[in-house]
GROMACS .gro file of C-alpha atoms in nm:
model
  226
    1MET     CA    1  -7.802  -9.058   3.128
    2ALA     CA    2  -7.939  -8.729   3.095
    3THR     CA    3  -7.607  -8.539   3.183
    4LYS     CA    4  -7.426  -8.745   2.869
    5ARG     CA    5  -7.716  -8.663   2.617
    6LYS     CA    6  -7.713  -8.274   2.744
    7SER     CA    7  -7.339  -8.232   2.700
    8THR     CA    8  -7.327  -8.413   2.390
    9LYS     CA    9  -7.585  -8.191   2.223
   10GLY     CA   10  -7.412  -7.880   2.346
   11LYS     CA   11  -7.033  -8.035   2.158
   12GLY     CA   12  -7.265  -8.123   1.812
   13ILE     CA   13  -7.428  -7.730   1.849
   14THR     CA   14  -7.084  -7.569   1.873
   15LEU     CA   15  -6.911  -7.785   1.616
   16TYR     CA   16  -7.162  -7.719   1.380
   17GLY     CA   17  -7.167  -7.319   1.416
   18VAL     CA   18  -6.789  -7.350   1.377
   19VAL     CA   19  -6.861  -7.546   1.013
   20LEU     CA   20  -7.116  -7.242   0.964
   21GLY     CA   21  -6.878  -6.948   1.064
   22LEU     CA   22  -6.623  -7.127   0.817
   23LEU     CA   23  -6.855  -7.090   0.510
   24LEU     CA   24  -6.968  -6.778   0.556
   25GLY     CA   25  -6.678  -6.627   0.572
   26LEU     CA   26  -6.543  -6.868   0.246
   27ALA     CA   27  -6.860  -6.738   0.088
   28ALA     CA   28  -6.817  -6.340   0.196
   29ALA     CA   29  -6.406  -6.381   0.035
   30VAL     CA   30  -6.538  -6.517  -0.274
   31ALA     CA   31  -6.793  -6.194  -0.310
   32VAL     CA   32  -6.520  -5.998  -0.259
   33ALA     CA   33  -6.253  -6.134  -0.488
   34LEU     CA   34  -6.576  -6.112  -0.786
   35PHE     CA   35  -6.625  -5.768  -0.744
   36VAL     CA   36  -6.238  -5.677  -0.723
   37THR     CA   37  -6.218  -5.853  -1.053
   38GLN     CA   38  -6.562  -5.725  -1.233
   39VAL     CA   39  -6.576  -5.306  -1.080
   40PRO     CA   40  -6.335  -5.127  -1.294
   41MET     CA   41  -6.067  -4.979  -1.078
   42PRO     CA   42  -6.010  -4.572  -1.141
   43PHE     CA   43  -5.625  -4.627  -1.133
   44ALA     CA   44  -5.574  -4.929  -1.323
   45ASP     CA   45  -5.855  -4.761  -1.569
   46LYS     CA   46  -5.644  -4.446  -1.640
   47ALA     CA   47  -5.370  -4.660  -1.709
   48SER     CA   48  -5.512  -4.938  -1.948
   49ARG     CA   49  -5.626  -4.648  -2.179
   50SER     CA   50  -5.503  -4.617  -2.451
   51THR     CA   51  -5.360  -4.264  -2.566
   52PRO     CA   52  -5.558  -4.126  -2.845
   53THR     CA   53  -5.388  -4.071  -3.165
   54VAL     CA   54  -5.436  -3.729  -3.306
   55LEU     CA   55  -5.362  -3.759  -3.724
   56LEU     CA   56  -5.142  -3.427  -3.799
   57PRO     CA   57  -5.202  -3.253  -4.128
   58ASP     CA   58  -4.992  -3.316  -4.420
   59VAL     CA   59  -4.645  -3.079  -4.490
   60ARG     CA   60  -4.792  -3.038  -4.790
   61ASP     CA   61  -5.156  -2.902  -4.700
   62ALA     CA   62  -4.974  -2.694  -4.396
   63PRO     CA   63  -4.984  -2.313  -4.413
   64ASP     CA   64  -4.674  -2.109  -4.572
   65PRO     CA   65  -4.507  -1.888  -4.246
   66ASN     CA   66  -4.381  -1.728  -4.533
   67LEU     CA   67  -4.683  -1.595  -4.682
   68GLY     CA   68  -4.692  -1.267  -4.567
   69LEU     CA   69  -4.349  -1.180  -4.684
   70HIS     CA   70  -4.417  -1.281  -5.069
   71GLY     CA   71  -4.569  -1.037  -5.310
   72ARG     CA   72  -4.937  -1.006  -5.431
   73GLU     CA   73  -4.966  -1.300  -5.631
   74GLY     CA   74  -4.862  -1.548  -5.391
   75GLY     CA   75  -4.556  -1.624  -5.521
   76ALA     CA   76  -4.194  -1.576  -5.379
   77VAL     CA   77  -4.030  -1.249  -5.624
   78PRO     CA   78  -3.795  -1.443  -5.863
   79GLY     CA   79  -3.446  -1.305  -5.838
   80THR     CA   80  -3.302  -1.106  -6.114
   81GLY     CA   81  -2.981  -1.302  -6.160
   82VAL     CA   82  -2.826  -1.000  -6.224
   83THR     CA   83  -2.550  -0.881  -5.964
   84PRO     CA   84  -2.467  -0.574  -5.819
   85SER     CA   85  -2.177  -0.423  -5.859
   86ILE     CA   86  -1.945  -0.304  -5.596
   87THR     CA   87  -1.816   0.033  -5.636
   88PRO     CA   88  -1.416   0.098  -5.482
   89PRO     CA   89  -1.374   0.284  -5.265
   90ALA     CA   90  -1.252   0.631  -5.371
   91GLY     CA   91  -0.823   0.693  -5.306
   92PRO     CA   92  -0.713   0.954  -5.187
   93ALA     CA   93  -0.684   1.276  -5.403
   94LYS     CA   94  -0.374   1.374  -5.549
   95PRO     CA   95  -0.264   1.772  -5.460
   96PRO     CA   96  -0.215   1.956  -5.749
   97ALA     CA   97   0.055   2.047  -5.907
   98GLY     CA   98   0.104   2.356  -5.789
   99GLY     CA   99   0.049   2.266  -5.438
  100SER     CA  100   0.328   2.032  -5.453
  101ASP     CA  101   0.613   2.275  -5.600
  102ASP     CA  102   0.456   2.561  -5.329
  103ILE     CA  103   0.547   2.292  -5.036
  104ALA     CA  104   0.945   2.213  -5.188
  105ASN     CA  105   0.970   2.612  -5.200
  106LEU     CA  106   0.877   2.646  -4.875
  107ILE     CA  107   1.072   2.360  -4.761
  108ALA     CA  108   1.402   2.512  -4.924
  109SER     CA  109   1.314   2.850  -4.781
  110LEU     CA  110   1.319   2.682  -4.424
  111GLY     CA  111   1.642   2.490  -4.488
  112GLN     CA  112   1.794   2.823  -4.578
  113GLY     CA  113   1.680   3.018  -4.216
  114GLN     CA  114   1.811   2.742  -4.078
  115THR     CA  115   2.184   2.769  -4.230
  116PRO     CA  116   2.397   2.939  -3.980
  117PRO     CA  117   2.617   3.242  -4.029
  118PRO     CA  118   2.959   3.236  -4.164
  119GLY     CA  119   3.109   3.384  -3.889
  120SER     CA  120   2.949   3.084  -3.696
  121PRO     CA  121   3.177   2.815  -3.557
  122PRO     CA  122   3.024   2.480  -3.605
  123VAL     CA  123   2.833   2.322  -3.334
  124GLU     CA  124   3.130   2.082  -3.266
  125ASN     CA  125   3.369   2.332  -3.210
  126GLN     CA  126   3.136   2.536  -2.967
  127ILE     CA  127   3.128   2.200  -2.693
  128SER     CA  128   3.456   2.235  -2.469
  129THR     CA  129   3.673   2.004  -2.495
  130PRO     CA  130   3.786   1.833  -2.110
  131SER     CA  131   4.128   2.007  -2.164
  132GLN     CA  132   3.949   2.384  -2.139
  133VAL     CA  133   3.714   2.235  -1.890
  134ALA     CA  134   3.815   2.438  -1.587
  135THR     CA  135   3.988   2.278  -1.321
  136PRO     CA  136   3.817   2.235  -1.019
  137SER     CA  137   4.091   2.386  -0.784
  138PRO     CA  138   4.253   2.183  -0.526
  139PRO     CA  139   4.135   2.196  -0.194
  140ALA     CA  140   4.276   2.414   0.099
  141THR     CA  141   4.514   2.289   0.316
  142PRO     CA  142   4.394   2.327   0.661
  143SER     CA  143   4.516   2.528   0.845
  144ALA     CA  144   4.780   2.487   1.112
  145PRO     CA  145   4.599   2.397   1.479
  146PRO     CA  146   4.653   2.717   1.660
  147ALA     CA  147   5.028   2.719   1.860
  148ALA     CA  148   4.954   2.589   2.166
  149ARG     CA  149   4.937   2.787   2.496
  150GLN     CA  150   5.283   2.899   2.615
  151GLN     CA  151   5.361   2.760   2.928
  152GLY     CA  152   5.456   2.997   3.206
  153THR     CA  153   5.377   3.099   3.543
  154TYR     CA  154   5.077   3.145   3.658
  155TYR     CA  155   4.877   3.296   4.033
  156LEU     CA  156   4.540   3.294   4.121
  157GLN     CA  157   4.507   3.612   4.310
  158ALA     CA  158   4.252   3.542   4.631
  159GLY     CA  159   4.195   3.932   4.676
  160ALA     CA  160   4.284   4.331   4.784
  161PHE     CA  161   4.271   4.396   5.125
  162ARG     CA  162   4.290   4.740   5.258
  163GLY     CA  163   4.332   4.571   5.634
  164THR     CA  164   4.611   4.359   5.710
  165ASN     CA  165   4.435   4.137   5.914
  166ASP     CA  166   4.166   4.060   5.649
  167ALA     CA  167   4.447   3.957   5.420
  168GLU     CA  168   4.607   3.725   5.686
  169ALA     CA  169   4.275   3.556   5.698
  170MET     CA  170   4.233   3.512   5.335
  171ARG     CA  171   4.586   3.328   5.380
  172ALA     CA  172   4.498   3.118   5.665
  173ARG     CA  173   4.193   2.981   5.450
  174VAL     CA  174   4.377   2.899   5.118
  175ILE     CA  175   4.685   2.755   5.333
  176MET     CA  176   4.423   2.510   5.523
  177LEU     CA  177   4.346   2.398   5.155
  178GLY     CA  178   4.693   2.228   5.077
  179MET     CA  179   4.791   2.625   4.876
  180SER     CA  180   5.073   2.774   4.926
  181ALA     CA  181   4.982   3.128   4.948
  182GLN     CA  182   5.149   3.507   5.016
  183ILE     CA  183   5.073   3.881   5.098
  184GLN     CA  184   5.147   4.126   4.821
  185ALA     CA  185   5.151   4.524   4.933
  186ALA     CA  186   5.067   4.709   4.642
  187ASN     CA  187   5.005   5.113   4.638
  188VAL     CA  188   4.705   5.170   4.416
  189ASN     CA  189   4.583   5.542   4.402
  190GLY     CA  190   4.824   5.678   4.712
  191THR     CA  191   4.597   5.376   4.905
  192THR     CA  192   4.760   5.059   5.013
  193LEU     CA  193   4.635   4.662   4.904
  194HIS     CA  194   4.738   4.353   5.059
  195ARG     CA  195   4.707   4.131   4.763
  196VAL     CA  196   4.664   3.765   4.865
  197ARG     CA  197   4.856   3.594   4.560
  198VAL     CA  198   4.805   3.189   4.499
  199GLY     CA  199   5.065   3.003   4.339
  200PRO     CA  200   5.297   2.978   4.196
  201PHE     CA  201   5.195   2.721   3.912
  202ASN     CA  202   5.338   2.591   3.652
  203GLY     CA  203   5.079   2.510   3.386
  204LEU     CA  204   4.762   2.632   3.287
  205ASP     CA  205   4.608   2.282   3.399
  206GLU     CA  206   4.708   2.266   3.739
  207MET     CA  207   4.608   2.643   3.772
  208ASN     CA  208   4.226   2.585   3.631
  209LYS     CA  209   4.255   2.273   3.913
  210ALA     CA  210   4.361   2.529   4.224
  211ARG     CA  211   4.071   2.743   4.110
  212SER     CA  212   3.804   2.493   4.098
  213ARG     CA  213   3.921   2.398   4.452
  214LEU     CA  214   3.899   2.761   4.517
  215GLY     CA  215   3.576   2.809   4.383
  216ASN     CA  216   3.394   2.537   4.584
  217GLU     CA  217   3.522   2.701   4.870
  218LYS     CA  218   3.367   3.009   4.813
  219ILE     CA  219   3.690   3.228   4.753
  220GLU     CA  220   3.638   3.435   4.412
  221THR     CA  221   4.033   3.450   4.195
  222SER     CA  222   4.160   3.570   3.934
  223VAL     CA  223   4.405   3.473   3.727
  224VAL     CA  224   4.772   3.643   3.714
  225ARG     CA  225   5.056   3.569   3.486
  226GLN     CA  226   5.384   3.620   3.537
   0.00000   0.00000   0.00000
């Protein structure tokens, strides 16, 4: 029985504590609400205050800003009502009568000075007509090409030797190249020379080809025409 009484007593104390806490919280909330509503807020107070009205002076009582521009009597200088006359610009000065006569005489004298002498022909006659213009000379006809060299019989002389053996040796070299050659004896200043002649050739082209071939073999030749 004693245990049941202690538990019932503890539950009653706890319930009283909860109720007391709720009452204290409610009282604190009411106090805060009253404080907020009664005490003026700084930002809300500034917004709620009305802007002070500034009274401007009447325009008629305002000082005249152009007071310094008026005369000493304080009033504006009235207009005289007279419109100033505008002087027209002066025109160009007329030259004196005597000056115009001098200029006319000067022009007349210049015109007379430019008159061509009676002996000179008019300018139109001095211009040459197309017929008087020198006609260009016809182009010179090109000279006829030189006549082709006459075809004839040509020989190549492969050398002149005093000894017959030297002449025969040169003739053998020429024959080995497939060309005809012969030895001709000639008396020059009392000395007998044996000339080795290659040919004959019936044209310059044939002779030049043979001469070029002999030159490749180190055989010097000279042209002989008959």
